[in-house]
JSON list of C-alpha atoms in Angstrom, two decimals:
[
{"chain": "A", "resi": 21, "resn": "MET", "atom": "CA", "xyz": [2.09, -11.69, 11.80]},
{"chain": "A", "resi": 22, "resn": "THR", "atom": "CA", "xyz": [-0.21, -14.65, 12.12]},
{"chain": "A", "resi": 23, "resn": "THR", "atom": "CA", "xyz": [-3.18, -12.90, 13.51]},
{"chain": "A", "resi": 24, "resn": "LEU", "atom": "CA", "xyz": [-3.28, -9.78, 11.40]},
{"chain": "A", "resi": 25, "resn": "VAL", "atom": "CA", "xyz": [-1.36, -7.82, 14.04]},
{"chain": "A", "resi": 26, "resn": "PRO", "atom": "CA", "xyz": [2.45, -8.36, 13.57]},
{"chain": "A", "resi": 27, "resn": "LYS", "atom": "CA", "xyz": [4.26, -9.99, 16.45]},
{"chain": "A", "resi": 28, "resn": "ALA", "atom": "CA", "xyz": [7.15, -7.73, 15.84]},
{"chain": "A", "resi": 29, "resn": "PRO", "atom": "CA", "xyz": [5.64, -4.36, 15.03]},
{"chain": "A", "resi": 30, "resn": "PHE", "atom": "CA", "xyz": [6.55, -2.42, 12.05]},
{"chain": "A", "resi": 31, "resn": "ARG", "atom": "CA", "xyz": [8.48, 0.70, 12.90]},
{"chain": "A", "resi": 32, "resn": "GLY", "atom": "CA", "xyz": [9.48, 4.03, 11.49]},
{"chain": "A", "resi": 33, "resn": "ALA", "atom": "CA", "xyz": [12.14, 6.42, 12.68]},
{"chain": "A", "resi": 34, "resn": "HIS", "atom": "CA", "xyz": [11.12, 9.74, 14.25]},
{"chain": "A", "resi": 35, "resn": "PRO", "atom": "CA", "xyz": [12.51, 12.48, 11.98]},
{"chain": "A", "resi": 36, "resn": "ALA", "atom": "CA", "xyz": [14.00, 14.55, 14.82]},
{"chain": "A", "resi": 37, "resn": "THR", "atom": "CA", "xyz": [15.22, 11.97, 17.32]},
{"chain": "A", "resi": 38, "resn": "GLY", "atom": "CA", "xyz": [15.80, 8.91, 15.12]},
{"chain": "A", "resi": 39, "resn": "ALA", "atom": "CA", "xyz": [13.92, 6.81, 17.65]},
{"chain": "A", "resi": 40, "resn": "LEU", "atom": "CA", "xyz": [11.77, 3.93, 16.49]},
{"chain": "A", "resi": 41, "resn": "MET", "atom": "CA", "xyz": [7.97, 4.37, 16.22]},
{"chain": "A", "resi": 42, "resn": "SER", "atom": "CA", "xyz": [5.60, 1.32, 16.04]},
{"chain": "A", "resi": 43, "resn": "LEU", "atom": "CA", "xyz": [3.38, 0.92, 13.02]},
{"chain": "A", "resi": 44, "resn": "SER", "atom": "CA", "xyz": [1.44, -2.07, 14.41]},
{"chain": "A", "resi": 45, "resn": "TYR", "atom": "CA", "xyz": [-2.35, -2.15, 14.58]},
{"chain": "A", "resi": 46, "resn": "VAL", "atom": "CA", "xyz": [-4.04, 0.06, 17.21]},
{"chain": "A", "resi": 47, "resn": "PRO", "atom": "CA", "xyz": [-7.68, -0.79, 18.10]},
{"chain": "A", "resi": 48, "resn": "LEU", "atom": "CA", "xyz": [-10.09, 1.58, 16.54]},
{"chain": "A", "resi": 49, "resn": "ARG", "atom": "CA", "xyz": [-11.61, 2.60, 19.88]},
{"chain": "A", "resi": 50, "resn": "GLU", "atom": "CA", "xyz": [-8.52, 4.81, 20.25]},
{"chain": "A", "resi": 51, "resn": "ARG", "atom": "CA", "xyz": [-9.08, 8.24, 18.73]},
{"chain": "A", "resi": 52, "resn": "PRO", "atom": "CA", "xyz": [-11.27, 7.08, 15.72]},
{"chain": "A", "resi": 53, "resn": "ALA", "atom": "CA", "xyz": [-12.09, 10.71, 14.74]},
{"chain": "A", "resi": 54, "resn": "ARG", "atom": "CA", "xyz": [-8.33, 11.31, 14.33]},
{"chain": "A", "resi": 55, "resn": "ARG", "atom": "CA", "xyz": [-7.37, 8.10, 12.58]},
{"chain": "A", "resi": 56, "resn": "LEU", "atom": "CA", "xyz": [-10.28, 7.16, 10.29]},
{"chain": "A", "resi": 57, "resn": "PRO", "atom": "CA", "xyz": [-10.21, 10.28, 8.16]},
{"chain": "A", "resi": 58, "resn": "GLN", "atom": "CA", "xyz": [-6.45, 9.80, 7.75]},
{"chain": "A", "resi": 59, "resn": "LEU", "atom": "CA", "xyz": [-7.07, 6.19, 6.65]},
{"chain": "A", "resi": 60, "resn": "VAL", "atom": "CA", "xyz": [-9.64, 7.17, 4.08]},
{"chain": "A", "resi": 61, "resn": "ALA", "atom": "CA", "xyz": [-7.66, 10.12, 2.72]},
{"chain": "A", "resi": 62, "resn": "GLY", "atom": "CA", "xyz": [-4.58, 7.96, 2.40]},
{"chain": "A", "resi": 63, "resn": "LEU", "atom": "CA", "xyz": [-6.39, 5.25, 0.53]},
{"chain": "A", "resi": 64, "resn": "PHE", "atom": "CA", "xyz": [-8.21, 7.80, -1.77]},
{"chain": "A", "resi": 65, "resn": "LEU", "atom": "CA", "xyz": [-4.84, 9.42, -2.65]},
{"chain": "A", "resi": 66, "resn": "TYR", "atom": "CA", "xyz": [-3.40, 5.99, -3.19]},
{"chain": "A", "resi": 67, "resn": "GLY", "atom": "CA", "xyz": [-6.02, 5.15, -5.84]},
{"chain": "A", "resi": 68, "resn": "PHE", "atom": "CA", "xyz": [-5.52, 8.52, -7.41]},
{"chain": "A", "resi": 69, "resn": "SER", "atom": "CA", "xyz": [-1.71, 7.93, -7.63]},
{"chain": "A", "resi": 70, "resn": "LEU", "atom": "CA", "xyz": [-2.38, 4.68, -9.44]},
{"chain": "A", "resi": 71, "resn": "ALA", "atom": "CA", "xyz": [-4.48, 6.44, -12.02]},
{"chain": "A", "resi": 72, "resn": "LEU", "atom": "CA", "xyz": [-1.79, 9.04, -12.54]},
{"chain": "A", "resi": 73, "resn": "MET", "atom": "CA", "xyz": [0.67, 6.29, -13.47]},
{"chain": "A", "resi": 74, "resn": "VAL", "atom": "CA", "xyz": [-1.82, 4.57, -15.75]},
{"chain": "A", "resi": 75, "resn": "ARG", "atom": "CA", "xyz": [-2.36, 7.76, -17.67]},
{"chain": "A", "resi": 76, "resn": "ALA", "atom": "CA", "xyz": [1.42, 8.28, -17.91]},
{"chain": "A", "resi": 77, "resn": "GLY", "atom": "CA", "xyz": [1.51, 5.06, -19.91]},
{"chain": "A", "resi": 78, "resn": "LEU", "atom": "CA", "xyz": [5.27, 4.55, -18.96]},
{"chain": "A", "resi": 79, "resn": "GLY", "atom": "CA", "xyz": [5.01, 1.53, -16.80]},
{"chain": "A", "resi": 80, "resn": "LEU", "atom": "CA", "xyz": [3.05, 0.55, -13.61]},
{"chain": "A", "resi": 81, "resn": "ALA", "atom": "CA", "xyz": [3.61, -0.92, -10.25]},
{"chain": "A", "resi": 82, "resn": "PRO", "atom": "CA", "xyz": [3.36, -4.75, -10.27]},
{"chain": "A", "resi": 83, "resn": "TRP", "atom": "CA", "xyz": [-0.17, -5.14, -8.99]},
{"chain": "A", "resi": 84, "resn": "SER", "atom": "CA", "xyz": [-1.35, -2.37, -11.29]},
{"chain": "A", "resi": 85, "resn": "VAL", "atom": "CA", "xyz": [0.26, -4.17, -14.23]},
{"chain": "A", "resi": 86, "resn": "LEU", "atom": "CA", "xyz": [-1.92, -7.11, -13.34]},
{"chain": "A", "resi": 87, "resn": "ASN", "atom": "CA", "xyz": [-5.07, -4.93, -13.00]},
{"chain": "A", "resi": 88, "resn": "GLU", "atom": "CA", "xyz": [-4.41, -3.25, -16.31]},
{"chain": "A", "resi": 89, "resn": "GLY", "atom": "CA", "xyz": [-3.71, -6.50, -18.10]},
{"chain": "A", "resi": 90, "resn": "LEU", "atom": "CA", "xyz": [-6.97, -7.99, -16.89]},
{"chain": "A", "resi": 91, "resn": "ALA", "atom": "CA", "xyz": [-8.77, -4.80, -17.88]},
{"chain": "A", "resi": 92, "resn": "HIS", "atom": "CA", "xyz": [-7.55, -5.36, -21.45]},
{"chain": "A", "resi": 93, "resn": "ARG", "atom": "CA", "xyz": [-8.99, -8.84, -21.43]},
{"chain": "A", "resi": 94, "resn": "THR", "atom": "CA", "xyz": [-12.35, -8.01, -19.76]},
{"chain": "A", "resi": 95, "resn": "ALA", "atom": "CA", "xyz": [-15.06, -5.52, -19.89]},
{"chain": "A", "resi": 96, "resn": "LEU", "atom": "CA", "xyz": [-14.27, -4.42, -16.26]},
{"chain": "A", "resi": 97, "resn": "SER", "atom": "CA", "xyz": [-12.66, -1.08, -15.38]},
{"chain": "A", "resi": 98, "resn": "PHE", "atom": "CA", "xyz": [-9.15, -0.80, -13.81]},
{"chain": "A", "resi": 99, "resn": "GLY", "atom": "CA", "xyz": [-10.73, 0.28, -10.50]},
{"chain": "A", "resi": 100, "resn": "THR", "atom": "CA", "xyz": [-13.27, -2.54, -10.46]},
{"chain": "A", "resi": 101, "resn": "LEU", "atom": "CA", "xyz": [-10.53, -5.10, -10.97]},
{"chain": "A", "resi": 102, "resn": "THR", "atom": "CA", "xyz": [-8.38, -3.50, -8.32]},
{"chain": "A", "resi": 103, "resn": "ASN", "atom": "CA", "xyz": [-11.20, -4.03, -5.84]},
{"chain": "A", "resi": 104, "resn": "LEU", "atom": "CA", "xyz": [-12.02, -7.55, -7.05]},
{"chain": "A", "resi": 105, "resn": "ILE", "atom": "CA", "xyz": [-8.45, -8.71, -6.86]},
{"chain": "A", "resi": 106, "resn": "GLY", "atom": "CA", "xyz": [-8.16, -7.25, -3.38]},
{"chain": "A", "resi": 107, "resn": "ALA", "atom": "CA", "xyz": [-11.18, -9.23, -2.39]},
{"chain": "A", "resi": 108, "resn": "ALA", "atom": "CA", "xyz": [-9.69, -12.42, -4.06]},
{"chain": "A", "resi": 109, "resn": "VAL", "atom": "CA", "xyz": [-6.43, -11.97, -2.13]},
{"chain": "A", "resi": 110, "resn": "LEU", "atom": "CA", "xyz": [-8.36, -11.65, 1.04]},
{"chain": "A", "resi": 111, "resn": "LEU", "atom": "CA", "xyz": [-9.64, -15.19, 0.57]},
{"chain": "A", "resi": 112, "resn": "LEU", "atom": "CA", "xyz": [-5.92, -16.33, 0.67]},
{"chain": "A", "resi": 113, "resn": "TRP", "atom": "CA", "xyz": [-5.72, -15.03, 4.18]},
{"chain": "A", "resi": 114, "resn": "ILE", "atom": "CA", "xyz": [-7.94, -17.90, 5.45]},
{"chain": "A", "resi": 115, "resn": "PRO", "atom": "CA", "xyz": [-5.27, -20.69, 5.32]},
{"chain": "A", "resi": 116, "resn": "LEU", "atom": "CA", "xyz": [-2.77, -18.17, 6.64]},
{"chain": "A", "resi": 117, "resn": "ARG", "atom": "CA", "xyz": [-5.06, -17.51, 9.69]},
{"chain": "A", "resi": 118, "resn": "GLN", "atom": "CA", "xyz": [-5.06, -13.77, 9.07]},
{"chain": "A", "resi": 119, "resn": "ARG", "atom": "CA", "xyz": [-7.99, -11.71, 10.44]},
{"chain": "A", "resi": 120, "resn": "PRO", "atom": "CA", "xyz": [-9.06, -8.56, 8.47]},
{"chain": "A", "resi": 121, "resn": "THR", "atom": "CA", "xyz": [-9.71, -5.20, 10.20]},
{"chain": "A", "resi": 122, "resn": "LEU", "atom": "CA", "xyz": [-11.54, -2.12, 9.11]},
{"chain": "A", "resi": 123, "resn": "GLY", "atom": "CA", "xyz": [-8.44, -0.90, 7.36]},
{"chain": "A", "resi": 124, "resn": "THR", "atom": "CA", "xyz": [-8.39, -4.07, 5.23]},
{"chain": "A", "resi": 125, "resn": "PHE", "atom": "CA", "xyz": [-12.00, -3.63, 4.03]},
{"chain": "A", "resi": 126, "resn": "ALA", "atom": "CA", "xyz": [-11.53, 0.15, 3.61]},
{"chain": "A", "resi": 127, "resn": "ASN", "atom": "CA", "xyz": [-8.61, -0.62, 1.29]},
{"chain": "A", "resi": 128, "resn": "ILE", "atom": "CA", "xyz": [-10.74, -2.85, -0.87]},
{"chain": "A", "resi": 129, "resn": "LEU", "atom": "CA", "xyz": [-13.61, -0.49, -1.04]},
{"chain": "A", "resi": 130, "resn": "THR", "atom": "CA", "xyz": [-11.74, 2.81, -1.48]},
{"chain": "A", "resi": 131, "resn": "VAL", "atom": "CA", "xyz": [-8.71, 2.39, -3.74]},
{"chain": "A", "resi": 132, "resn": "GLY", "atom": "CA", "xyz": [-10.60, 1.00, -6.81]},
{"chain": "A", "resi": 133, "resn": "TRP", "atom": "CA", "xyz": [-13.38, 3.64, -7.06]},
{"chain": "A", "resi": 134, "resn": "SER", "atom": "CA", "xyz": [-10.78, 6.35, -6.40]},
{"chain": "A", "resi": 135, "resn": "SER", "atom": "CA", "xyz": [-8.71, 5.06, -9.33]},
{"chain": "A", "resi": 136, "resn": "ASP", "atom": "CA", "xyz": [-11.74, 5.01, -11.63]},
{"chain": "A", "resi": 137, "resn": "LEU", "atom": "CA", "xyz": [-12.65, 8.59, -10.57]},
{"chain": "A", "resi": 138, "resn": "ALA", "atom": "CA", "xyz": [-9.24, 9.81, -11.31]},
{"chain": "A", "resi": 139, "resn": "LEU", "atom": "CA", "xyz": [-9.02, 8.04, -14.68]},
{"chain": "A", "resi": 140, "resn": "TRP", "atom": "CA", "xyz": [-12.40, 9.69, -15.60]},
{"chain": "A", "resi": 141, "resn": "LEU", "atom": "CA", "xyz": [-11.00, 13.09, -14.63]},
{"chain": "A", "resi": 142, "resn": "LEU", "atom": "CA", "xyz": [-7.55, 12.85, -16.18]},
{"chain": "A", "resi": 143, "resn": "PRO", "atom": "CA", "xyz": [-7.15, 13.32, -19.94]},
{"chain": "A", "resi": 144, "resn": "ALA", "atom": "CA", "xyz": [-6.32, 10.30, -22.05]},
{"chain": "A", "resi": 145, "resn": "ASP", "atom": "CA", "xyz": [-3.17, 10.13, -24.29]},
{"chain": "A", "resi": 146, "resn": "PRO", "atom": "CA", "xyz": [-1.28, 13.22, -23.05]},
{"chain": "A", "resi": 147, "resn": "ALA", "atom": "CA", "xyz": [1.86, 14.48, -24.73]},
{"chain": "A", "resi": 148, "resn": "LEU", "atom": "CA", "xyz": [5.22, 13.00, -23.54]},
{"chain": "A", "resi": 149, "resn": "PRO", "atom": "CA", "xyz": [6.19, 15.88, -21.25]},
{"chain": "A", "resi": 150, "resn": "ALA", "atom": "CA", "xyz": [2.78, 15.60, -19.53]},
{"chain": "A", "resi": 151, "resn": "ARG", "atom": "CA", "xyz": [3.26, 11.78, -19.27]},
{"chain": "A", "resi": 152, "resn": "ILE", "atom": "CA", "xyz": [6.58, 12.22, -17.53]},
{"chain": "A", "resi": 153, "resn": "ALA", "atom": "CA", "xyz": [5.04, 14.77, -15.13]},
{"chain": "A", "resi": 154, "resn": "LEU", "atom": "CA", "xyz": [2.15, 12.37, -14.42]},
{"chain": "A", "resi": 155, "resn": "LEU", "atom": "CA", "xyz": [4.50, 9.49, -13.68]},
{"chain": "A", "resi": 156, "resn": "ALA", "atom": "CA", "xyz": [6.71, 11.57, -11.31]},
{"chain": "A", "resi": 157, "resn": "THR", "atom": "CA", "xyz": [3.67, 12.95, -9.49]},
{"chain": "A", "resi": 158, "resn": "GLY", "atom": "CA", "xyz": [2.14, 9.46, -9.38]},
{"chain": "A", "resi": 159, "resn": "ILE", "atom": "CA", "xyz": [5.17, 7.92, -7.71]},
{"chain": "A", "resi": 160, "resn": "LEU", "atom": "CA", "xyz": [5.62, 10.72, -5.19]},
{"chain": "A", "resi": 161, "resn": "LEU", "atom": "CA", "xyz": [1.85, 10.77, -4.29]},
{"chain": "A", "resi": 162, "resn": "ASN", "atom": "CA", "xyz": [1.97, 6.97, -4.08]},
{"chain": "A", "resi": 163, "resn": "GLY", "atom": "CA", "xyz": [4.75, 7.03, -1.46]},
{"chain": "A", "resi": 164, "resn": "LEU", "atom": "CA", "xyz": [3.05, 9.85, 0.50]},
{"chain": "A", "resi": 165, "resn": "SER", "atom": "CA", "xyz": [-0.32, 8.07, 0.47]},
{"chain": "A", "resi": 166, "resn": "ILE", "atom": "CA", "xyz": [1.20, 4.87, 1.80]},
{"chain": "A", "resi": 167, "resn": "ALA", "atom": "CA", "xyz": [2.59, 6.79, 4.72]},
{"chain": "A", "resi": 168, "resn": "VAL", "atom": "CA", "xyz": [-0.71, 8.37, 5.32]},
{"chain": "A", "resi": 169, "resn": "TYR", "atom": "CA", "xyz": [-2.85, 5.30, 5.37]},
{"chain": "A", "resi": 170, "resn": "VAL", "atom": "CA", "xyz": [-0.30, 2.92, 6.99]},
{"chain": "A", "resi": 171, "resn": "GLY", "atom": "CA", "xyz": [0.36, 5.60, 9.59]},
{"chain": "A", "resi": 172, "resn": "ALA", "atom": "CA", "xyz": [-3.24, 5.57, 10.64]},
{"chain": "A", "resi": 173, "resn": "ARG", "atom": "CA", "xyz": [-2.47, 2.15, 12.08]},
{"chain": "A", "resi": 174, "resn": "CYS", "atom": "CA", "xyz": [-5.88, 0.69, 11.27]},
{"chain": "A", "resi": 175, "resn": "GLY", "atom": "CA", "xyz": [-4.54, -2.61, 9.83]},
{"chain": "A", "resi": 176, "resn": "PRO", "atom": "CA", "xyz": [-3.00, -3.74, 6.52]},
{"chain": "A", "resi": 177, "resn": "GLY", "atom": "CA", "xyz": [-4.48, -3.95, 3.07]},
{"chain": "A", "resi": 178, "resn": "PRO", "atom": "CA", "xyz": [-5.21, -7.38, 1.52]},
{"chain": "A", "resi": 179, "resn": "ARG", "atom": "CA", "xyz": [-1.92, -7.55, -0.33]},
{"chain": "A", "resi": 180, "resn": "ASP", "atom": "CA", "xyz": [0.15, -6.40, 2.64]},
{"chain": "A", "resi": 181, "resn": "GLY", "atom": "CA", "xyz": [-1.60, -8.98, 4.84]},
{"chain": "A", "resi": 182, "resn": "LEU", "atom": "CA", "xyz": [-0.89, -11.73, 2.27]},
{"chain": "A", "resi": 183, "resn": "MET", "atom": "CA", "xyz": [2.82, -10.75, 2.32]},
{"chain": "A", "resi": 184, "resn": "THR", "atom": "CA", "xyz": [3.12, -10.69, 6.09]},
{"chain": "A", "resi": 185, "resn": "GLY", "atom": "CA", "xyz": [1.08, -13.90, 6.46]},
{"chain": "A", "resi": 186, "resn": "LEU", "atom": "CA", "xyz": [3.27, -15.69, 4.04]},
{"chain": "A", "resi": 187, "resn": "THR", "atom": "CA", "xyz": [6.37, -14.30, 5.79]},
{"chain": "A", "resi": 188, "resn": "ALA", "atom": "CA", "xyz": [5.06, -15.79, 9.12]},
{"chain": "A", "resi": 189, "resn": "THR", "atom": "CA", "xyz": [4.06, -19.10, 7.69]},
{"chain": "A", "resi": 190, "resn": "THR", "atom": "CA", "xyz": [7.26, -19.73, 5.58]},
{"chain": "A", "resi": 191, "resn": "GLY", "atom": "CA", "xyz": [9.80, -18.18, 7.81]},
{"chain": "A", "resi": 192, "resn": "ARG", "atom": "CA", "xyz": [11.27, -16.25, 4.92]},
{"chain": "A", "resi": 193, "resn": "SER", "atom": "CA", "xyz": [12.14, -12.51, 5.15]},
{"chain": "A", "resi": 194, "resn": "VAL", "atom": "CA", "xyz": [9.64, -9.86, 4.18]},
{"chain": "A", "resi": 195, "resn": "ARG", "atom": "CA", "xyz": [11.93, -8.81, 1.38]},
{"chain": "A", "resi": 196, "resn": "THR", "atom": "CA", "xyz": [12.09, -12.33, -0.10]},
{"chain": "A", "resi": 197, "resn": "VAL", "atom": "CA", "xyz": [8.33, -12.94, 0.13]},
{"chain": "A", "resi": 198, "resn": "ARG", "atom": "CA", "xyz": [7.43, -9.42, -1.32]},
{"chain": "A", "resi": 199, "resn": "THR", "atom": "CA", "xyz": [9.94, -9.81, -4.18]},
{"chain": "A", "resi": 200, "resn": "ALA", "atom": "CA", "xyz": [8.60, -13.23, -5.08]},
{"chain": "A", "resi": 201, "resn": "LEU", "atom": "CA", "xyz": [4.96, -12.08, -4.98]},
{"chain": "A", "resi": 202, "resn": "GLU", "atom": "CA", "xyz": [5.64, -8.96, -7.10]},
{"chain": "A", "resi": 203, "resn": "ILE", "atom": "CA", "xyz": [7.64, -10.99, -9.71]},
{"chain": "A", "resi": 204, "resn": "VAL", "atom": "CA", "xyz": [4.73, -13.46, -10.09]},
{"chain": "A", "resi": 205, "resn": "VAL", "atom": "CA", "xyz": [2.14, -10.66, -10.27]},
{"chain": "A", "resi": 206, "resn": "LEU", "atom": "CA", "xyz": [4.21, -8.55, -12.61]},
{"chain": "A", "resi": 207, "resn": "THR", "atom": "CA", "xyz": [4.89, -11.46, -14.99]},
{"chain": "A", "resi": 208, "resn": "ALA", "atom": "CA", "xyz": [1.24, -12.40, -15.01]},
{"chain": "A", "resi": 209, "resn": "GLY", "atom": "CA", "xyz": [0.17, -8.86, -15.75]},
{"chain": "A", "resi": 210, "resn": "TRP", "atom": "CA", "xyz": [2.80, -8.40, -18.44]},
{"chain": "A", "resi": 211, "resn": "LEU", "atom": "CA", "xyz": [1.61, -11.58, -20.27]},
{"chain": "A", "resi": 212, "resn": "LEU", "atom": "CA", "xyz": [-1.95, -10.25, -20.09]},
{"chain": "A", "resi": 213, "resn": "GLY", "atom": "CA", "xyz": [-0.88, -6.91, -21.77]},
{"chain": "A", "resi": 214, "resn": "GLY", "atom": "CA", "xyz": [-0.27, -4.77, -18.71]},
{"chain": "A", "resi": 215, "resn": "SER", "atom": "CA", "xyz": [2.13, -1.78, -19.03]},
{"chain": "A", "resi": 216, "resn": "VAL", "atom": "CA", "xyz": [5.81, -2.55, -18.04]},
{"chain": "A", "resi": 217, "resn": "GLY", "atom": "CA", "xyz": [8.45, 0.05, -18.65]},
{"chain": "A", "resi": 218, "resn": "VAL", "atom": "CA", "xyz": [10.69, 2.64, -17.23]},
{"chain": "A", "resi": 219, "resn": "GLY", "atom": "CA", "xyz": [7.91, 3.73, -14.83]},
{"chain": "A", "resi": 220, "resn": "THR", "atom": "CA", "xyz": [7.96, 0.24, -13.29]},
{"chain": "A", "resi": 221, "resn": "VAL", "atom": "CA", "xyz": [11.69, 0.54, -12.57]},
{"chain": "A", "resi": 222, "resn": "LEU", "atom": "CA", "xyz": [11.39, 4.04, -11.22]},
{"chain": "A", "resi": 223, "resn": "TYR", "atom": "CA", "xyz": [8.52, 3.01, -9.01]},
{"chain": "A", "resi": 224, "resn": "ALA", "atom": "CA", "xyz": [10.53, 0.07, -7.68]},
{"chain": "A", "resi": 225, "resn": "VAL", "atom": "CA", "xyz": [13.50, 2.23, -6.64]},
{"chain": "A", "resi": 226, "resn": "SER", "atom": "CA", "xyz": [11.65, 5.38, -5.54]},
{"chain": "A", "resi": 227, "resn": "VAL", "atom": "CA", "xyz": [8.51, 4.54, -3.64]},
{"chain": "A", "resi": 228, "resn": "GLY", "atom": "CA", "xyz": [10.29, 3.04, -0.67]},
{"chain": "A", "resi": 229, "resn": "PRO", "atom": "CA", "xyz": [12.47, 6.10, 0.05]},
{"chain": "A", "resi": 230, "resn": "VAL", "atom": "CA", "xyz": [9.56, 8.39, -0.40]},
{"chain": "A", "resi": 231, "resn": "THR", "atom": "CA", "xyz": [7.43, 6.42, 2.02]},
{"chain": "A", "resi": 232, "resn": "GLN", "atom": "CA", "xyz": [10.33, 6.18, 4.47]},
{"chain": "A", "resi": 233, "resn": "TYR", "atom": "CA", "xyz": [10.65, 9.86, 4.45]},
{"chain": "A", "resi": 234, "resn": "CYS", "atom": "CA", "xyz": [6.96, 10.58, 4.96]},
{"chain": "A", "resi": 235, "resn": "MET", "atom": "CA", "xyz": [6.10, 7.91, 7.33]},
{"chain": "A", "resi": 236, "resn": "PRO", "atom": "CA", "xyz": [7.24, 9.46, 10.62]},
{"chain": "A", "resi": 237, "resn": "ARG", "atom": "CA", "xyz": [5.35, 12.63, 9.76]},
{"chain": "A", "resi": 238, "resn": "PHE", "atom": "CA", "xyz": [2.01, 10.78, 9.51]},
{"chain": "A", "resi": 239, "resn": "THR", "atom": "CA", "xyz": [2.30, 7.95, 11.97]},
{"chain": "A", "resi": 240, "resn": "TYR", "atom": "CA", "xyz": [-0.27, 7.97, 14.73]},
{"chain": "A", "resi": 241, "resn": "ARG", "atom": "CA", "xyz": [1.49, 7.79, 18.12]},
{"chain": "A", "resi": 242, "resn": "ALA", "atom": "CA", "xyz": [-0.52, 5.68, 20.50]},
{"chain": "A", "resi": 243, "resn": "GLY", "atom": "CA", "xyz": [-0.90, 6.19, 24.21]},
{"chain": "A", "resi": 244, "resn": "ARG", "atom": "CA", "xyz": [-2.64, 8.47, 26.68]},
{"chain": "A", "resi": 245, "resn": "ASP", "atom": "CA", "xyz": [-0.24, 11.34, 26.05]},
{"chain": "A", "resi": 246, "resn": "GLY", "atom": "CA", "xyz": [-0.11, 10.82, 22.25]},
{"chain": "A", "resi": 247, "resn": "ALA", "atom": "CA", "xyz": [3.44, 9.65, 22.31]},
{"chain": "A", "resi": 248, "resn": "VAL", "atom": "CA", "xyz": [4.76, 6.29, 21.45]},
{"chain": "A", "resi": 249, "resn": "ALA", "atom": "CA", "xyz": [7.32, 4.69, 23.72]},
{"chain": "A", "resi": 250, "resn": "ALA", "atom": "CA", "xyz": [10.38, 5.11, 21.69]},
{"chain": "A", "resi": 251, "resn": "THR", "atom": "CA", "xyz": [13.29, 2.75, 21.79]},
{"chain": "A", "resi": 252, "resn": "ARG", "atom": "CA", "xyz": [16.83, 3.17, 20.83]},
{"chain": "A", "resi": 253, "resn": "ARG", "atom": "CA", "xyz": [18.20, 1.36, 17.83]},
{"chain": "A", "resi": 254, "resn": "THR", "atom": "CA", "xyz": [19.33, -1.79, 19.60]},
{"chain": "A", "resi": 255, "resn": "ASP", "atom": "CA", "xyz": [17.99, -3.94, 16.78]},
{"chain": "A", "resi": 256, "resn": "PRO", "atom": "CA", "xyz": [17.16, -3.29, 13.16]},
{"chain": "A", "resi": 257, "resn": "PRO", "atom": "CA", "xyz": [13.67, -2.05, 12.37]},
{"chain": "A", "resi": 258, "resn": "CYS", "atom": "CA", "xyz": [11.20, -4.28, 10.62]},
{"chain": "A", "resi": 259, "resn": "ALA", "atom": "CA", "xyz": [10.42, -3.38, 6.99]},
{"chain": "A", "resi": 260, "resn": "VAL", "atom": "CA", "xyz": [7.40, -1.39, 6.32]},
{"chain": "A", "resi": 261, "resn": "PRO", "atom": "CA", "xyz": [5.03, -3.05, 3.82]},
{"chain": "A", "resi": 262, "resn": "GLY", "atom": "CA", "xyz": [4.57, -1.23, 0.61]},
{"chain": "A", "resi": 263, "resn": "PRO", "atom": "CA", "xyz": [1.72, -0.90, -1.84]},
{"chain": "A", "resi": 264, "resn": "GLY", "atom": "CA", "xyz": [-0.12, -2.37, -1.38]},
{"chain": "A", "resi": 265, "resn": "PRO", "atom": "CA", "xyz": [-2.35, -1.33, -2.33]},
{"chain": "A", "resi": 266, "resn": "ALA", "atom": "CA", "xyz": [1.04, -2.57, -2.32]},
{"chain": "A", "resi": 267, "resn": "HIS", "atom": "CA", "xyz": [-0.40, -2.53, -5.82]}
]
């Protein structure tokens, strides 16, 4: 994806037929009243899911580890740093020749304040059983929310765009680029004091399957009749980018 819209579209399998459904960008002039509320709802839930994992205190997703580590070293809130890092990552798109869409800016503007709102609402220092429940709920909600906002097909968030841009530029696989990025971010966040633990591992192994299960149920199907032209599995589907707020 060298122009913000992947050359080979991301795909998800239809739950009933197993056919592949495209997750590539669809212009906003197509059914905005249907897709924009889904985008905003998905991003809001994504931010809320990050806050649940923060309150659990059992380990965070890589980008959230970095956000929390910086929050320990500055006077800025977790959500504010989420937004600022998203904006900073967007600057890295320039040499990669990526172009942002409304979905990109919505990601930067929505996820951070949603996280801060949820952190304000949720009690601090809950008991261990409650922390376990918060972690499990946060991971499940995170996977669901990714399916909701990616399924709106309004364009990638800043972190996903960085991943796909580097993939196109370097010729490396999505898996390799994403893994390298998350190792760098996780290490930096851990050195800054971010929370790394069992929740980090559980997130890594769980969020993908949850997203994969939910994605076909929320993916907008483009076209006049509302149906995507489905193809049979003659070649393997492309990987669907994860948090993002791949966070």
